[in-house]
mmCIF file of C-alpha atoms in Angstrom:
data_model
loop_
_atom_site.group_PDB
_atom_site.id
_atom_site.type_symbol
_atom_site.label_atom_id
_atom_site.label_comp_id
_atom_site.label_asym_id
_atom_site.label_seq_id
_atom_site.Cartn_x
_atom_site.Cartn_y
_atom_site.Cartn_z
ATOM 1 C CA UNK A 30 -46.484 -10.726 2.207
ATOM 2 C CA UNK A 31 -43.657 -8.179 2.663
ATOM 3 C CA UNK A 32 -44.060 -5.325 0.182
ATOM 4 C CA UNK A 33 -40.879 -3.766 -1.250
ATOM 5 C CA UNK A 34 -40.915 -0.193 -2.680
ATOM 6 C CA UNK A 35 -38.043 1.166 -4.632
ATOM 7 C CA UNK A 36 -37.438 4.798 -5.444
ATOM 8 C CA UNK A 37 -36.933 6.380 -7.820
ATOM 9 C CA UNK A 38 -38.363 4.190 -10.574
ATOM 10 C CA UNK A 39 -35.887 5.718 -12.976
ATOM 11 C CA UNK A 40 -33.000 8.132 -12.960
ATOM 12 C CA UNK A 41 -30.715 9.742 -15.535
ATOM 13 C CA UNK A 42 -27.017 10.067 -14.813
ATOM 14 C CA UNK A 43 -23.719 10.479 -16.596
ATOM 15 C CA UNK A 44 -20.634 8.335 -16.657
ATOM 16 C CA UNK A 45 -18.571 9.138 -13.584
ATOM 17 C CA UNK A 46 -21.629 10.276 -11.421
ATOM 18 C CA UNK A 47 -22.358 8.682 -8.056
ATOM 19 C CA UNK A 48 -25.960 7.583 -7.782
ATOM 20 C CA UNK A 49 -27.986 6.053 -4.904
ATOM 21 C CA UNK A 50 -31.489 4.680 -4.789
ATOM 22 C CA UNK A 51 -33.497 3.205 -2.041
ATOM 23 C CA UNK A 52 -35.656 0.207 -1.143
ATOM 24 C CA UNK A 53 -38.201 0.247 1.613
ATOM 25 C CA UNK A 54 -39.793 -2.842 3.108
ATOM 26 C CA UNK A 55 -43.322 -2.886 4.618
ATOM 27 C CA UNK A 56 -41.809 -4.304 7.812
ATOM 28 C CA UNK A 57 -38.406 -4.837 9.342
ATOM 29 C CA UNK A 58 -36.405 -7.375 7.395
ATOM 30 C CA UNK A 59 -33.185 -7.531 9.548
ATOM 31 C CA UNK A 60 -30.829 -6.875 6.590
ATOM 32 C CA UNK A 61 -32.283 -9.856 4.596
ATOM 33 C CA UNK A 62 -32.023 -7.766 1.492
ATOM 34 C CA UNK A 63 -30.413 -8.612 -1.831
ATOM 35 C CA UNK A 64 -29.711 -6.384 -4.846
ATOM 36 C CA UNK A 65 -29.776 -7.600 -8.487
ATOM 37 C CA UNK A 66 -28.868 -6.056 -11.825
ATOM 38 C CA UNK A 67 -30.906 -6.815 -14.965
ATOM 39 C CA UNK A 68 -29.955 -6.187 -18.541
ATOM 40 C CA UNK A 69 -32.100 -7.086 -21.504
ATOM 41 C CA UNK A 70 -31.360 -10.570 -22.778
ATOM 42 C CA UNK A 71 -28.888 -11.391 -20.001
ATOM 43 C CA UNK A 72 -29.046 -13.425 -16.906
ATOM 44 C CA UNK A 73 -29.939 -11.378 -13.789
ATOM 45 C CA UNK A 74 -26.820 -10.755 -11.658
ATOM 46 C CA UNK A 75 -26.656 -10.822 -7.913
ATOM 47 C CA UNK A 76 -24.673 -7.778 -6.675
ATOM 48 C CA UNK A 77 -25.037 -7.727 -2.907
ATOM 49 C CA UNK A 78 -26.546 -10.028 -0.287
ATOM 50 C CA UNK A 79 -27.624 -9.349 3.259
ATOM 51 C CA UNK A 80 -27.772 -5.631 2.432
ATOM 52 C CA UNK A 81 -24.096 -5.001 2.221
ATOM 53 C CA UNK A 82 -22.013 -8.101 1.292
ATOM 54 C CA UNK A 83 -20.523 -7.527 -2.199
ATOM 55 C CA UNK A 84 -20.533 -10.710 -4.276
ATOM 56 C CA UNK A 85 -17.366 -12.087 -5.724
ATOM 57 C CA UNK A 86 -16.500 -10.337 -8.975
ATOM 58 C CA UNK A 87 -18.703 -7.354 -8.440
ATOM 59 C CA UNK A 88 -16.802 -4.042 -8.680
ATOM 60 C CA UNK A 89 -16.221 -2.161 -5.419
ATOM 61 C CA UNK A 90 -17.968 0.929 -6.796
ATOM 62 C CA UNK A 91 -21.210 -0.933 -5.772
ATOM 63 C CA UNK A 92 -22.043 -0.613 -2.016
ATOM 64 C CA UNK A 93 -25.132 -1.340 -0.007
ATOM 65 C CA UNK A 94 -26.264 -0.045 3.433
ATOM 66 C CA UNK A 95 -29.337 0.125 5.578
ATOM 67 C CA UNK A 96 -31.201 -1.618 8.306
ATOM 68 C CA UNK A 97 -34.639 -2.337 9.501
ATOM 69 C CA UNK A 98 -36.944 -1.261 6.661
ATOM 70 C CA UNK A 99 -34.799 1.077 4.735
ATOM 71 C CA UNK A 100 -31.894 0.131 2.406
ATOM 72 C CA UNK A 101 -29.750 1.910 -0.202
ATOM 73 C CA UNK A 102 -27.662 0.799 -3.201
ATOM 74 C CA UNK A 103 -24.934 3.262 -4.189
ATOM 75 C CA UNK A 104 -22.859 3.150 -7.369
ATOM 76 C CA UNK A 105 -19.942 5.457 -7.174
ATOM 77 C CA UNK A 106 -18.495 6.605 -10.449
ATOM 78 C CA UNK A 107 -20.986 5.114 -12.845
ATOM 79 C CA UNK A 108 -19.466 3.144 -15.747
ATOM 80 C CA UNK A 109 -21.154 2.542 -19.197
ATOM 81 C CA UNK A 110 -21.818 -1.090 -18.209
ATOM 82 C CA UNK A 111 -23.785 -0.011 -15.162
ATOM 83 C CA UNK A 112 -26.723 1.328 -17.130
ATOM 84 C CA UNK A 113 -29.345 -1.292 -16.293
ATOM 85 C CA UNK A 114 -32.339 -1.922 -14.055
ATOM 86 C CA UNK A 115 -31.755 -2.717 -10.349
ATOM 87 C CA UNK A 116 -34.002 -4.699 -8.146
ATOM 88 C CA UNK A 117 -34.063 -5.219 -4.429
ATOM 89 C CA UNK A 118 -35.455 -8.451 -2.895
ATOM 90 C CA UNK A 119 -36.284 -9.387 0.581
ATOM 91 C CA UNK A 120 -35.376 -12.849 1.870
ATOM 92 C CA UNK A 121 -36.704 -12.433 5.390
ATOM 93 C CA UNK A 122 -39.560 -14.881 4.728
ATOM 94 C CA UNK A 123 -41.282 -16.386 1.746
ATOM 95 C CA UNK A 124 -42.773 -15.464 -0.540
ATOM 96 C CA UNK A 125 -39.590 -13.627 -1.597
ATOM 97 C CA UNK A 126 -40.683 -10.273 -2.955
ATOM 98 C CA UNK A 127 -38.920 -7.780 -5.199
ATOM 99 C CA UNK A 128 -39.167 -4.073 -5.532
ATOM 100 C CA UNK A 129 -40.508 -2.673 -8.815
ATOM 101 C CA UNK A 130 -37.011 -1.762 -9.972
ATOM 102 C CA UNK A 131 -34.939 1.360 -10.598
ATOM 103 C CA UNK A 132 -33.879 1.971 -14.157
ATOM 104 C CA UNK A 133 -30.503 3.793 -14.478
ATOM 105 C CA UNK A 134 -30.413 5.647 -17.826
ATOM 106 C CA UNK A 135 -27.759 7.533 -19.601
ATOM 107 C CA UNK A 136 -28.212 11.303 -19.361
ATOM 108 C CA UNK B 22 -18.301 -22.886 -15.262
ATOM 109 C CA UNK B 23 -21.415 -22.617 -13.156
ATOM 110 C CA UNK B 24 -24.397 -22.408 -15.501
ATOM 111 C CA UNK B 25 -28.164 -22.615 -15.610
ATOM 112 C CA UNK B 26 -29.874 -23.015 -19.000
ATOM 113 C CA UNK B 27 -33.652 -22.797 -19.275
ATOM 114 C CA UNK B 28 -35.657 -24.382 -22.097
ATOM 115 C CA UNK B 29 -39.237 -25.309 -23.067
ATOM 116 C CA UNK B 30 -40.759 -21.848 -23.619
ATOM 117 C CA UNK B 31 -43.012 -21.061 -26.498
ATOM 118 C CA UNK B 32 -46.516 -20.001 -27.571
ATOM 119 C CA UNK B 33 -49.382 -21.677 -25.860
ATOM 120 C CA UNK B 34 -53.201 -20.968 -25.827
ATOM 121 C CA UNK B 35 -54.983 -19.824 -22.684
ATOM 122 C CA UNK B 36 -55.891 -22.845 -20.622
ATOM 123 C CA UNK B 37 -53.009 -24.820 -22.010
ATOM 124 C CA UNK B 38 -49.939 -26.363 -20.307
ATOM 125 C CA UNK B 39 -46.271 -26.106 -20.709
ATOM 126 C CA UNK B 40 -43.280 -27.700 -18.988
ATOM 127 C CA UNK B 41 -40.085 -25.683 -18.580
ATOM 128 C CA UNK B 42 -36.707 -27.193 -17.833
ATOM 129 C CA UNK B 43 -33.563 -25.817 -16.276
ATOM 130 C CA UNK B 44 -30.311 -27.696 -16.824
ATOM 131 C CA UNK B 45 -27.561 -27.070 -14.190
ATOM 132 C CA UNK B 46 -23.851 -27.570 -14.710
ATOM 133 C CA UNK B 47 -20.641 -26.696 -12.942
ATOM 134 C CA UNK B 48 -21.846 -27.272 -9.357
ATOM 135 C CA UNK B 49 -23.340 -29.970 -7.248
ATOM 136 C CA UNK B 50 -27.009 -29.485 -8.006
ATOM 137 C CA UNK B 51 -28.347 -31.696 -5.227
ATOM 138 C CA UNK B 52 -26.746 -29.447 -2.582
ATOM 139 C CA UNK B 53 -28.919 -26.427 -3.453
ATOM 140 C CA UNK B 54 -32.373 -25.069 -3.206
ATOM 141 C CA UNK B 55 -33.686 -23.931 -6.592
ATOM 142 C CA UNK B 56 -36.074 -21.189 -7.516
ATOM 143 C CA UNK B 57 -38.190 -20.030 -10.482
ATOM 144 C CA UNK B 58 -38.715 -16.275 -11.058
ATOM 145 C CA UNK B 59 -40.460 -14.553 -13.957
ATOM 146 C CA UNK B 60 -40.612 -11.083 -15.559
ATOM 147 C CA UNK B 61 -43.769 -10.135 -17.534
ATOM 148 C CA UNK B 62 -43.325 -7.554 -20.283
ATOM 149 C CA UNK B 63 -42.820 -4.157 -18.834
ATOM 150 C CA UNK B 64 -43.025 -5.415 -15.262
ATOM 151 C CA UNK B 65 -40.665 -6.272 -12.481
ATOM 152 C CA UNK B 66 -39.454 -9.646 -11.119
ATOM 153 C CA UNK B 67 -41.881 -11.977 -9.547
ATOM 154 C CA UNK B 68 -40.819 -15.001 -7.452
ATOM 155 C CA UNK B 69 -42.796 -18.092 -8.285
ATOM 156 C CA UNK B 70 -41.548 -20.671 -5.834
ATOM 157 C CA UNK B 71 -38.655 -22.846 -4.781
ATOM 158 C CA UNK B 72 -37.705 -26.464 -4.117
ATOM 159 C CA UNK B 73 -35.571 -27.455 -1.166
ATOM 160 C CA UNK B 74 -32.915 -30.185 -1.520
ATOM 161 C CA UNK B 75 -33.312 -33.655 -0.105
ATOM 162 C CA UNK B 76 -31.463 -33.027 3.237
ATOM 163 C CA UNK B 77 -34.069 -30.303 3.811
ATOM 164 C CA UNK B 78 -37.033 -32.516 3.084
ATOM 165 C CA UNK B 79 -37.166 -31.871 -0.691
ATOM 166 C CA UNK B 80 -40.299 -29.743 -0.290
ATOM 167 C CA UNK B 81 -41.646 -26.934 -2.416
ATOM 168 C CA UNK B 82 -43.203 -23.445 -1.721
ATOM 169 C CA UNK B 83 -45.145 -21.381 -4.167
ATOM 170 C CA UNK B 84 -46.316 -17.788 -4.641
ATOM 171 C CA UNK B 85 -50.084 -17.380 -4.238
ATOM 172 C CA UNK B 86 -50.448 -16.296 -7.864
ATOM 173 C CA UNK B 87 -49.361 -19.713 -9.157
ATOM 174 C CA UNK B 88 -50.203 -22.098 -6.337
ATOM 175 C CA UNK B 89 -52.357 -24.954 -7.601
ATOM 176 C CA UNK B 90 -51.515 -24.269 -11.255
ATOM 177 C CA UNK B 91 -47.763 -24.558 -11.283
ATOM 178 C CA UNK B 92 -45.600 -27.378 -9.933
ATOM 179 C CA UNK B 93 -41.906 -27.253 -9.332
ATOM 180 C CA UNK B 94 -39.933 -30.469 -9.344
ATOM 181 C CA UNK B 95 -36.322 -31.559 -9.555
ATOM 182 C CA UNK B 96 -34.313 -34.565 -10.748
ATOM 183 C CA UNK B 97 -30.945 -34.571 -9.085
ATOM 184 C CA UNK B 98 -29.740 -37.501 -11.174
ATOM 185 C CA UNK B 99 -30.177 -35.306 -14.234
ATOM 186 C CA UNK B 100 -29.094 -31.988 -12.577
ATOM 187 C CA UNK B 101 -32.395 -30.582 -13.716
ATOM 188 C CA UNK B 102 -35.198 -28.352 -12.405
ATOM 189 C CA UNK B 103 -38.648 -28.236 -13.896
ATOM 190 C CA UNK B 104 -41.768 -25.990 -13.898
ATOM 191 C CA UNK B 105 -44.976 -27.654 -14.928
ATOM 192 C CA UNK B 106 -47.510 -24.882 -15.769
ATOM 193 C CA UNK B 107 -51.167 -25.815 -16.189
ATOM 194 C CA UNK B 108 -54.204 -23.625 -16.755
ATOM 195 C CA UNK B 109 -52.157 -20.934 -18.322
ATOM 196 C CA UNK B 110 -53.539 -17.399 -18.547
ATOM 197 C CA UNK B 111 -52.542 -14.416 -20.679
ATOM 198 C CA UNK B 112 -51.040 -12.870 -17.670
ATOM 199 C CA UNK B 113 -48.549 -15.702 -17.329
ATOM 200 C CA UNK B 114 -46.771 -14.315 -20.436
ATOM 201 C CA UNK B 115 -43.285 -13.653 -19.261
ATOM 202 C CA UNK B 116 -39.649 -14.542 -19.337
ATOM 203 C CA UNK B 117 -39.092 -17.439 -16.914
ATOM 204 C CA UNK B 118 -35.797 -17.681 -15.059
ATOM 205 C CA UNK B 119 -34.381 -20.469 -12.800
ATOM 206 C CA UNK B 120 -32.005 -19.525 -10.100
ATOM 207 C CA UNK B 121 -29.699 -21.252 -7.581
ATOM 208 C CA UNK B 122 -30.429 -20.254 -4.018
ATOM 209 C CA UNK B 123 -27.725 -20.181 -1.405
ATOM 210 C CA UNK B 124 -27.887 -19.494 2.313
ATOM 211 C CA UNK B 125 -25.874 -19.019 5.399
ATOM 212 C CA UNK B 126 -26.595 -18.287 9.046
ATOM 213 C CA UNK B 127 -25.202 -15.725 11.428
ATOM 214 C CA UNK B 128 -25.587 -15.666 15.193
ATOM 215 C CA UNK B 129 -26.775 -12.305 16.300
ATOM 216 C CA UNK B 130 -28.448 -10.963 19.362
ATOM 217 C CA UNK B 131 -29.243 -14.314 20.833
ATOM 218 C CA UNK B 132 -30.453 -16.144 17.786
ATOM 219 C CA UNK B 133 -29.478 -17.265 14.288
ATOM 220 C CA UNK B 134 -30.464 -15.135 11.302
ATOM 221 C CA UNK B 135 -30.605 -17.047 8.017
ATOM 222 C CA UNK B 136 -29.687 -15.161 4.891
ATOM 223 C CA UNK B 137 -30.917 -16.463 1.548
ATOM 224 C CA UNK B 138 -29.984 -15.153 -1.946
ATOM 225 C CA UNK B 139 -30.206 -16.298 -5.521
ATOM 226 C CA UNK B 140 -26.611 -16.222 -6.723
ATOM 227 C CA UNK B 141 -26.700 -17.879 -10.158
ATOM 228 C CA UNK B 142 -29.417 -17.320 -12.799
ATOM 229 C CA UNK B 143 -30.156 -18.486 -16.284
ATOM 230 C CA UNK B 144 -30.834 -16.247 -19.217
ATOM 231 C CA UNK B 145 -34.483 -17.264 -19.253
ATOM 232 C CA UNK B 146 -36.984 -18.764 -21.579
ATOM 233 C CA UNK B 147 -39.975 -16.864 -22.999
ATOM 234 C CA UNK B 148 -43.552 -18.046 -22.562
ATOM 235 C CA UNK B 149 -46.270 -16.418 -24.492
ATOM 236 C CA UNK B 150 -49.975 -17.245 -23.668
ATOM 237 C CA UNK B 151 -52.150 -16.037 -26.448
ATOM 238 C CA UNK B 152 -55.008 -17.284 -28.684
#
């Protein structure tokens, strides 16, 4: 199975800050990398697919980059609704695997 | 509105069984692969398995942690996805989500790369395994 490692596991930031966090795969996954946002009691939300394709309705302050084994999610100008936990997921081959998550907290 | 709604969660004793359902609306259910994902308390997301649609052989795949205990099925006539869980363990306690899977292919460097992603999720149903 492909192991996904996210860092950091948590970070504190203020509204308006720009934050980035990373996801590393145990082998090259050819941009087959998705990012999701989770909030308690809500349905998980797909933010980006194939590393950098922003989903319809997702604000442009979210962006993704990377290649090979290393990927980054950046949120420019954090908004109050962005405080949540973010997960990466590889879809290079099954079983699909997720990172352990990065929790973005209010400073 | 595209929507997935899970149901069937509850309290069950270790060794027991439970069947979860996922009702789909707002899209052509039979066109899509469907997945189950769970999140145990204080833990991350764990993919459990998927079912392909009929044009793609209607087959299923499972994570090793549930293979042989859990069975995924679908009824396209009812726009519904199911997860039959047998031999439940305390570590199966989690919120269970169903998700719609989409894919597309891109020709790159001499071959096609297939991108898969779970674009629509339900809010989940809670399963507690405890005596």
